[in-house]
XYZ file of C-alpha atoms in Angstrom:
595
model
C 0.860 -4.553 40.557
C -0.110 -6.693 43.586
C 2.275 -8.766 45.532
C 1.082 -11.991 43.853
C 1.199 -10.363 40.280
C 4.755 -9.274 40.887
C 5.712 -13.108 42.212
C 4.137 -14.490 39.003
C 5.925 -11.835 36.705
C 9.387 -12.673 38.303
C 8.420 -16.325 38.049
C 7.900 -15.881 34.075
C 11.189 -13.962 33.734
C 13.103 -16.759 35.635
C 11.539 -19.184 33.483
C 11.903 -17.220 30.111
C 15.966 -16.598 30.974
C 16.002 -20.274 31.473
C 14.279 -21.032 28.252
C 16.172 -18.498 26.499
C 19.247 -20.545 26.585
C 17.469 -23.758 25.392
C 18.547 -23.563 21.849
C 16.102 -24.015 18.623
C 12.566 -25.410 18.553
C 12.309 -29.224 18.202
C 11.855 -31.414 14.749
C 8.424 -32.993 14.848
C 8.606 -36.001 17.036
C 11.848 -34.828 18.514
C 11.489 -35.531 22.293
C 8.962 -36.104 24.451
C 5.622 -34.875 24.116
C 5.676 -33.540 27.388
C 8.670 -30.854 26.534
C 6.707 -29.304 23.780
C 3.751 -28.062 25.014
C 0.213 -28.806 23.816
C 0.236 -31.633 20.783
C -0.740 -30.420 17.546
C -1.163 -26.675 18.172
C -3.130 -24.346 15.471
C -4.223 -20.969 15.801
C -6.369 -18.871 13.594
C -5.291 -15.481 12.823
C -8.151 -14.367 10.424
C -6.246 -14.542 7.175
C -5.711 -18.379 7.855
C -3.933 -20.359 10.658
C -0.567 -20.778 12.127
C 0.385 -24.334 12.597
C 3.273 -25.202 15.298
C 5.256 -27.845 13.665
C 7.560 -28.569 16.680
C 3.931 -29.491 18.540
C 3.688 -32.809 16.314
C 4.661 -36.126 16.639
C 5.216 -37.165 13.288
C 5.745 -35.526 9.819
C 2.407 -37.443 8.591
C 0.438 -35.464 11.201
C 1.601 -32.509 10.252
C 0.623 -33.154 6.502
C -2.758 -34.274 7.161
C -3.486 -31.065 9.146
C -1.986 -28.889 6.501
C -4.071 -30.549 3.916
C -7.108 -28.845 6.003
C -6.267 -25.205 4.437
C -9.648 -23.463 3.938
C -10.432 -21.493 0.546
C -9.364 -18.534 -0.070
C -7.181 -18.671 3.018
C -3.238 -18.656 3.668
C -1.914 -21.258 6.362
C 1.788 -20.953 7.309
C 3.530 -24.084 8.918
C 6.107 -22.306 11.371
C 9.276 -23.408 13.120
C 10.226 -26.468 10.890
C 13.584 -27.802 11.531
C 13.121 -30.199 8.552
C 11.145 -29.119 5.962
C 12.239 -31.833 3.364
C 10.791 -34.506 5.679
C 7.069 -32.734 5.536
C 7.673 -31.975 2.126
C 7.904 -35.439 0.906
C 4.677 -36.076 2.269
C 2.689 -34.354 -0.551
C 5.458 -32.394 -2.744
C 2.391 -31.935 -5.108
C 0.662 -29.982 -2.491
C 3.212 -27.850 -0.212
C 6.127 -25.781 -0.678
C 9.032 -24.335 1.093
C 8.423 -20.677 1.568
C 11.173 -18.240 0.342
C 11.424 -16.335 3.790
C 13.966 -15.957 6.493
C 13.591 -16.782 10.146
C 14.715 -14.289 12.463
C 14.489 -14.193 16.186
C 15.030 -11.616 18.654
C 16.202 -12.720 22.570
C 14.616 -10.203 24.726
C 17.562 -10.213 27.075
C 19.417 -8.432 23.995
C 16.688 -6.207 23.334
C 17.301 -2.504 23.968
C 14.561 0.080 23.929
C 14.539 3.474 22.279
C 15.463 6.229 24.635
C 13.392 8.997 22.891
C 9.531 9.127 21.539
C 8.619 9.411 18.024
C 6.640 12.405 17.644
C 3.584 12.390 15.384
C 2.076 8.883 16.152
C 1.108 6.675 19.049
C 0.424 2.803 19.150
C -3.122 1.293 20.720
C -5.089 -1.852 20.720
C -7.430 -2.129 17.515
C -10.932 -1.440 19.500
C -13.617 -0.281 16.804
C -15.300 -1.273 13.167
C -13.581 1.703 11.909
C -10.091 0.423 13.031
C -10.858 -2.767 11.899
C -11.648 -1.019 7.993
C -8.614 1.023 8.185
C -6.512 -2.351 8.794
C -7.968 -4.075 5.556
C -7.584 -0.498 3.917
C -3.897 -0.896 4.450
C -3.732 -4.665 3.973
C -5.319 -4.044 0.404
C -2.685 -1.282 -0.456
C 0.178 -3.468 0.460
C -1.136 -6.509 -1.228
C -1.956 -8.342 1.881
C -4.681 -11.082 2.317
C -7.601 -9.280 4.181
C -8.998 -9.904 7.644
C -12.748 -10.268 8.455
C -13.858 -7.414 10.512
C -15.779 -9.562 12.955
C -12.698 -11.746 13.399
C -11.005 -8.534 14.217
C -13.384 -7.359 16.425
C -13.577 -10.729 18.727
C -10.053 -10.655 19.207
C -9.177 -7.352 20.133
C -9.182 -7.978 23.750
C -7.580 -11.240 22.981
C -4.203 -12.662 25.393
C -3.572 -14.998 22.555
C -3.445 -12.638 19.560
C -2.663 -9.139 19.857
C -3.795 -6.528 17.081
C -2.082 -3.048 17.255
C -2.687 -0.121 15.381
C -0.388 3.179 14.838
C -2.317 6.445 14.670
C -1.806 9.769 13.487
C -1.536 12.150 16.605
C -2.876 15.336 14.170
C -5.360 13.159 11.839
C -6.352 10.398 13.970
C -5.852 8.077 11.321
C -4.442 4.868 11.325
C -1.428 4.810 9.480
C 0.206 1.088 10.495
C -0.904 -1.880 12.073
C 0.919 -5.245 13.509
C -0.003 -8.260 14.717
C 1.785 -10.737 17.522
C 0.960 -14.181 18.811
C 1.831 -15.435 22.286
C 2.739 -18.895 21.850
C 2.661 -19.526 25.626
C -0.917 -18.889 25.716
C -1.687 -20.607 22.446
C 0.100 -24.180 23.513
C 1.920 -23.473 26.641
C 5.087 -23.248 24.659
C 8.340 -24.458 27.070
C 10.499 -21.760 25.428
C 8.229 -19.075 26.100
C 8.284 -17.683 22.513
C 6.157 -15.128 20.651
C 5.826 -14.040 16.877
C 5.097 -11.115 14.888
C 3.102 -11.237 11.524
C 1.236 -8.584 9.310
C 3.628 -5.486 10.160
C 1.728 -3.374 7.426
C 2.275 0.664 7.125
C 0.215 2.730 4.941
C 2.618 3.526 1.827
C 1.173 6.929 1.957
C 1.839 7.916 5.399
C 4.025 10.909 5.726
C 5.488 10.010 9.123
C 8.893 7.992 8.889
C 9.604 5.057 11.654
C 6.340 3.989 11.834
C 7.017 0.265 11.339
C 9.536 0.631 13.944
C 7.471 2.157 16.563
C 4.877 -0.813 16.066
C 7.535 -3.318 16.436
C 8.784 -2.136 19.514
C 5.588 -1.677 21.128
C 4.829 -5.353 20.256
C 8.312 -6.330 21.589
C 7.670 -4.687 24.771
C 4.384 -5.932 25.219
C 5.709 -9.582 25.323
C 8.471 -8.576 27.155
C 6.528 -7.566 29.783
C 4.783 -10.785 29.974
C 7.870 -12.773 30.716
C 8.391 -14.223 27.484
C 11.635 -15.127 26.031
C 12.007 -14.369 22.424
C 10.059 -13.133 19.347
C 10.432 -14.588 15.782
C 9.279 -13.401 12.430
C 9.478 -14.664 8.847
C 10.426 -12.144 6.217
C 10.933 -12.493 2.499
C 14.571 -13.398 1.538
C 14.473 -10.480 -1.125
C 12.894 -7.811 1.595
C 15.969 -5.711 1.825
C 14.340 -2.670 3.648
C 12.539 -4.974 6.275
C 15.390 -7.346 6.969
C 17.779 -3.819 7.692
C 15.079 -2.854 10.633
C 14.814 -6.172 12.267
C 18.518 -6.436 12.187
C 18.725 -2.940 13.814
C 16.973 -3.982 16.357
C 18.794 -7.169 17.008
C 16.836 -10.073 15.376
C 19.059 -12.706 14.037
C 18.805 -15.402 11.700
C 17.908 -18.950 13.009
C 17.719 -22.476 10.994
C 13.947 -22.572 10.892
C 11.872 -22.853 7.681
C 8.022 -22.133 7.137
C 5.929 -24.325 4.777
C 2.943 -23.288 2.872
C 0.052 -24.881 0.719
C -0.400 -24.180 -2.802
C -2.915 -22.211 -3.623
C -3.730 -18.876 -5.849
C -3.005 -16.694 -3.015
C 0.708 -18.558 -2.995
C 1.165 -19.039 -6.256
C 3.878 -16.329 -6.998
C 5.742 -17.960 -4.505
C 6.205 -21.276 -5.633
C 5.549 -21.047 -9.726
C 8.306 -19.242 -11.913
C 8.056 -15.733 -12.834
C 5.338 -14.586 -15.249
C 5.877 -12.315 -17.905
C 4.250 -9.617 -16.460
C 6.349 -9.423 -13.452
C 8.182 -6.538 -15.269
C 5.018 -4.538 -16.251
C 4.404 -1.413 -13.477
C 1.832 -1.495 -10.680
C -0.904 0.362 -13.473
C -0.544 -2.775 -16.062
C -0.374 -5.336 -13.042
C -3.537 -4.398 -11.431
C -5.439 -5.150 -14.922
C -3.428 -8.227 -15.683
C -4.184 -9.843 -12.405
C -7.979 -9.096 -12.422
C -8.311 -10.609 -16.177
C -6.390 -13.588 -15.167
C -8.871 -14.121 -12.145
C -11.673 -13.842 -14.661
C -10.321 -16.255 -17.124
C -9.103 -13.856 -19.795
C -6.198 -15.120 -21.896
C -3.117 -12.299 -21.411
C -0.453 -11.937 -23.559
C 2.638 -9.561 -23.045
C 3.425 -7.357 -25.800
C 6.031 -5.065 -24.094
C 6.426 -5.261 -20.331
C 8.658 -1.931 -20.451
C 6.075 -0.091 -22.737
C 3.189 -1.648 -20.495
C 1.530 -3.311 -23.573
C -0.522 -6.084 -23.300
C -3.303 -7.761 -24.935
C -6.229 -9.485 -23.331
C -8.688 -12.130 -25.015
C -11.422 -14.137 -24.263
C -14.658 -15.755 -26.324
C -13.059 -14.684 -29.760
C -12.374 -10.850 -28.536
C -8.980 -9.638 -28.393
C -8.158 -6.106 -27.060
C -4.770 -4.276 -26.940
C -3.922 -2.285 -23.969
C -1.562 -0.070 -22.799
C -2.163 0.498 -19.171
C -5.684 1.410 -18.896
C -5.418 2.871 -22.471
C -7.409 0.175 -24.613
C -8.502 0.177 -28.283
C -11.986 0.991 -27.297
C -10.231 4.492 -26.771
C -10.653 5.799 -30.420
C -7.392 8.081 -31.762
C -9.741 11.216 -31.733
C -10.750 10.923 -28.170
C -7.402 10.455 -27.164
C -6.128 13.622 -28.922
C -8.793 15.354 -27.251
C -7.141 14.502 -23.936
C -3.566 14.487 -24.867
C -3.717 18.129 -26.048
C -4.818 20.036 -22.720
C -5.767 23.310 -24.486
C -8.114 21.328 -26.582
C -9.580 19.482 -23.834
C -10.086 22.869 -22.104
C -12.162 24.320 -25.243
C -14.234 21.643 -25.528
C -15.019 21.309 -21.833
C -15.941 24.867 -21.383
C -17.677 24.727 -24.924
C -20.231 22.988 -22.994
C -20.984 24.893 -20.030
C -18.447 23.153 -17.648
C -15.905 25.188 -15.477
C -12.664 25.536 -16.256
C -9.689 28.007 -15.210
C -8.902 31.051 -17.202
C -5.823 29.859 -20.163
C -3.476 31.183 -22.374
C -1.106 29.771 -24.756
C 2.445 31.532 -24.790
C 3.407 33.569 -27.698
C 5.955 35.804 -25.848
C 7.178 36.977 -22.771
C 5.370 40.203 -22.830
C 1.688 38.484 -23.131
C 3.087 35.912 -20.590
C 3.724 38.801 -18.124
C 0.531 40.620 -19.049
C -1.203 37.442 -18.077
C 0.505 36.967 -14.550
C 0.030 40.573 -13.964
C -3.866 39.952 -14.691
C -4.543 36.911 -12.445
C -1.139 37.576 -9.982
C -0.882 33.636 -9.280
C -0.751 31.090 -12.160
C 0.062 27.638 -13.399
C 2.785 27.144 -16.344
C 2.669 23.788 -17.971
C 3.276 21.963 -21.490
C 0.279 21.615 -23.701
C 0.807 17.891 -24.083
C 2.752 15.864 -21.470
C 1.867 13.431 -18.510
C 2.769 12.234 -14.919
C 3.263 15.778 -13.636
C 6.661 16.458 -15.951
C 7.002 20.138 -16.690
C 4.180 21.519 -14.552
C 4.749 24.721 -12.157
C 2.194 25.485 -9.615
C 1.543 28.594 -7.962
C 3.939 30.897 -9.797
C 3.700 34.777 -8.733
C 7.029 36.048 -9.601
C 7.857 36.979 -13.468
C 11.492 35.388 -13.084
C 10.365 32.221 -11.554
C 7.494 32.194 -14.340
C 10.274 32.521 -17.359
C 12.328 29.656 -15.575
C 9.109 27.531 -15.469
C 8.054 28.164 -19.242
C 11.606 26.954 -19.888
C 11.053 23.949 -18.207
C 7.608 23.212 -19.779
C 9.382 23.865 -23.328
C 11.574 20.929 -22.566
C 8.457 18.801 -22.439
C 6.641 20.228 -25.265
C 7.174 23.375 -27.280
C 3.593 24.636 -26.597
C 3.394 26.469 -23.197
C 0.155 27.183 -21.392
C -0.592 29.482 -18.347
C -3.522 28.927 -16.309
C -5.113 30.931 -13.615
C -4.229 29.173 -10.187
C -7.146 28.074 -8.291
C -6.971 27.315 -4.850
C -8.503 24.043 -3.949
C -7.960 20.090 -3.423
C -6.508 18.029 -5.924
C -9.366 15.491 -6.928
C -8.795 12.749 -9.399
C -12.320 11.251 -10.492
C -11.791 7.976 -12.216
C -14.558 7.284 -15.017
C -14.901 4.197 -16.661
C -17.633 3.301 -18.875
C -19.285 6.957 -18.531
C -19.886 6.044 -14.928
C -17.269 7.703 -12.091
C -15.580 4.487 -10.129
C -13.268 6.086 -7.879
C -12.764 9.752 -6.614
C -9.353 10.412 -4.793
C -7.559 13.474 -3.242
C -4.329 13.987 -4.095
C -1.645 15.409 -1.743
C 1.567 16.911 -2.894
C 4.891 15.315 -1.916
C 5.719 16.147 2.018
C 8.393 15.535 4.545
C 8.238 15.899 8.208
C 11.128 16.940 10.317
C 12.582 15.171 12.714
C 14.793 17.732 14.423
C 18.080 16.182 13.004
C 17.924 15.820 9.479
C 18.298 18.568 6.988
C 15.406 19.290 3.959
C 17.597 17.262 1.075
C 17.924 14.277 3.729
C 14.019 13.872 4.438
C 12.925 14.528 0.796
C 15.722 11.440 0.158
C 14.207 9.070 2.683
C 10.530 9.854 1.958
C 11.128 9.469 -1.859
C 12.527 5.744 -1.121
C 9.665 4.622 0.868
C 7.438 6.185 -2.212
C 9.227 4.370 -4.576
C 9.333 1.096 -2.499
C 5.658 1.420 -1.943
C 4.978 1.937 -5.816
C 7.120 -0.274 -7.221
C 9.301 2.783 -8.382
C 6.560 4.900 -9.829
C 6.496 7.578 -7.211
C 9.592 9.408 -6.251
C 10.482 13.218 -5.214
C 12.882 14.969 -7.805
C 14.959 17.268 -6.167
C 14.967 19.442 -8.867
C 14.488 23.430 -9.651
C 10.641 23.127 -8.729
C 11.302 21.276 -5.713
C 13.850 23.975 -4.850
C 11.584 26.904 -5.333
C 8.566 25.030 -3.154
C 11.022 24.854 -0.438
C 12.792 28.227 -0.393
C 8.868 29.895 -1.077
C 8.157 27.846 2.213
C 11.018 29.538 4.240
C 13.369 26.682 4.248
C 16.374 25.413 2.172
C 17.709 22.374 1.207
C 20.801 22.078 3.719
C 18.337 23.408 6.697
C 17.430 21.219 9.439
C 13.446 20.945 9.654
C 12.334 21.123 13.317
C 10.916 18.302 14.782
C 7.242 17.389 13.817
C 7.327 20.432 11.344
C 5.644 19.188 8.166
C 6.855 21.171 4.678
C 5.032 20.413 1.168
C 8.005 20.299 -0.948
C 6.285 19.961 -4.283
C 3.039 21.969 -5.478
C 1.781 19.643 -7.787
C 0.012 16.415 -6.334
C 0.960 13.728 -9.084
C 1.761 10.539 -7.932
C 4.501 9.683 -9.950
C 6.482 13.400 -8.296
C 6.253 11.874 -4.677
C 2.340 12.836 -4.098
C 0.039 10.558 -2.164
C -3.344 9.243 -3.058
C -6.490 9.330 -0.691
C -10.042 7.599 -1.302
C -12.629 9.914 -1.035
C -15.355 8.166 -3.437
C -18.134 7.982 -0.749
C -17.942 11.569 0.285
C -18.210 12.883 -3.389
C -20.954 15.459 -4.127
C -23.520 13.923 -6.726
C -23.097 17.092 -8.920
C -19.378 16.234 -9.290
C -20.119 12.932 -10.359
C -22.518 13.879 -12.724
C -19.907 16.595 -14.167
C -17.269 14.089 -14.507
C -19.596 11.729 -16.076
C -20.506 14.728 -18.501
C -16.753 15.222 -18.876
C -16.583 11.801 -20.517
C -19.428 12.002 -22.806
C -18.059 15.332 -24.174
C -14.720 13.880 -24.777
C -16.356 10.428 -25.758
C -13.659 8.674 -24.023
C -14.386 5.233 -22.342
C -11.716 5.401 -19.483
C -10.679 8.809 -18.051
C -9.083 10.426 -15.162
C -10.371 13.902 -14.475
C -8.323 16.438 -12.301
C -10.787 18.676 -10.606
C -9.542 21.447 -7.927
C -12.419 21.546 -5.379
C -12.930 23.723 -2.048
C -14.532 20.625 -0.537
C -15.329 17.176 -1.956
C -18.806 17.065 -0.252
C -19.631 20.559 -2.444
C -20.663 21.327 -5.551
C -17.771 24.012 -6.687
C -15.095 22.565 -8.910
C -12.924 23.932 -11.873
C -11.386 20.972 -14.288
C -7.944 21.310 -15.017
C -6.999 18.450 -17.000
C -8.164 15.231 -18.576
C -6.069 12.005 -18.435
C -6.314 9.358 -21.281
C -4.478 6.579 -19.571
C -5.256 7.276 -15.740
C -3.593 4.880 -13.258
C -6.104 2.636 -11.799
C -3.735 1.010 -8.907
C -3.704 3.097 -5.370
C -7.577 3.752 -5.628
C -8.221 0.982 -2.523
C -10.735 -0.316 -1.901
C -12.567 1.069 -5.106
C -13.054 -1.648 -7.968
C -11.385 0.334 -10.956
C -9.478 -2.985 -12.106
C -12.897 -4.872 -12.248
C -14.791 -2.254 -13.803
C -11.927 -1.802 -16.500
C -12.343 -5.624 -17.217
C -16.062 -5.086 -17.208
C -15.885 -2.486 -19.789
C -13.781 -4.964 -22.349
C -15.003 -8.225 -21.326
C -18.874 -7.676 -19.762
C -19.675 -11.500 -20.433
C -16.837 -12.076 -17.678
C -18.370 -10.388 -14.734
C -19.212 -11.785 -11.681
C -22.588 -10.929 -11.588
C -23.124 -12.460 -15.069
C -20.923 -15.566 -14.192
C -23.470 -15.849 -11.161
C -26.424 -15.821 -13.457
C -24.806 -18.367 -16.280
C -24.220 -21.000 -12.915
C -26.393 -23.410 -12.547
C -28.066 -23.845 -9.204
C -28.415 -26.961 -7.398
C -31.924 -28.183 -5.816
C -31.243 -26.132 -2.784
C -29.969 -23.161 -4.316
């Protein structure tokens, strides 16, 4: 750093120390304009505008700017001291965001003394980074940002876009955006703010959010700024816990937003589907977007009915009345599925239904490594994978009998666990599923790591994905040479389940674009054999880009969530109500003289 740069840095720090003692941001119109920096400050952050309330002379001026929100964007008016004054200007258009505002004074910040192993943080710098950021946004339900916007601001000093990268895979696993208020409107208080902290819900690494947040804090701290603010939903307990851990404190500032479809759930009463699981909600949301009428029959059971143009279809998540009872039975009975697919020349592993212990031992001796599963069941319940010991096999059979009195033994096949979604006899999505995995920190035992990872998975999936601490998990941990009470070495990755089901803590990663055309043909042929309009096939493949495969299962009610960015919900509603497809509506829509 040059002498001049050092002097400027010291001057900024001195100003920041003075500003940090000034107190809260002023009300709109409070104090002379020269004390508020630039007047009517607004900055576009990609998903909408940040409107700085403290820079406006009057509530009327502020309301006029708020009304200029662009379609499909989400503006946020921040640093509002007297929100009721602004709301009174247009109560039919604005609402008070149900979020808390937190502030960290940099003079109170304490950095970590160690470095988190497995992840590093850098600036967003490429189209691939921008695509990864939007994939993460989609997974956590955030508004996407245009690729061009992200790329054009990758070197910005006003808006800072950072990404967290897995050191092993070089994949982007988290992102954060910060705004330097001094560079936006010459903020006399030397403030900054945090926006869009998002971590891939399937990232196995713990603490990614904290690493990103600390990096952003330290970036703004080195610029000589005084503090950083953030807005967080009042019921987001995990995020609030992290912020308070780093020293953030609540302050009496508020945010206002415009009433638009994106924000509807924040200002309207909870809809009946609020109690539905994510697999039903994704379909409900898409149906409502099309103007399809939704009737919730039983939220706990995932039952709902969709109506449009005189047609009414009852559904249980992705299982609809379009699936016949016979087609459902073909998938429900795993032995029947196996026989039908094999009879038509599709590859399936060797399979045997258990009669007694002696024939089970003979099957194990013949194949060496086997899978034990109930003949009926779903969500991975009662399945034990890669059994090679007779004692473990007997225990696994007993576990499977709890789910179904008929138990199947299956030849164990190596390969990636590939889920292929077929809707309307066409492949819509393909994803590799990875079994639940924990990564050691050198301090925590395996049981604690499993517990923490299970909580993260549950939080990311609305409670749908958890890692059971049961006999099968214990067997998998022991087969890897560990025990629940052993401290896992720092950076060590341990798969704690053999099955990759989402409901037992597995993660799912989109590979649709890499899928071999032959595997597409096989999946579509399998759907025709079973005569089922919506189905999820479970393949085992050495390589998703290759032609080798075995089909191990067919699911009549596959979960259509977690397949971002593939249009699974759109394809489902297309199947039920083809007259509501975007393409159909565009064809019907009258065009003007210039169209």
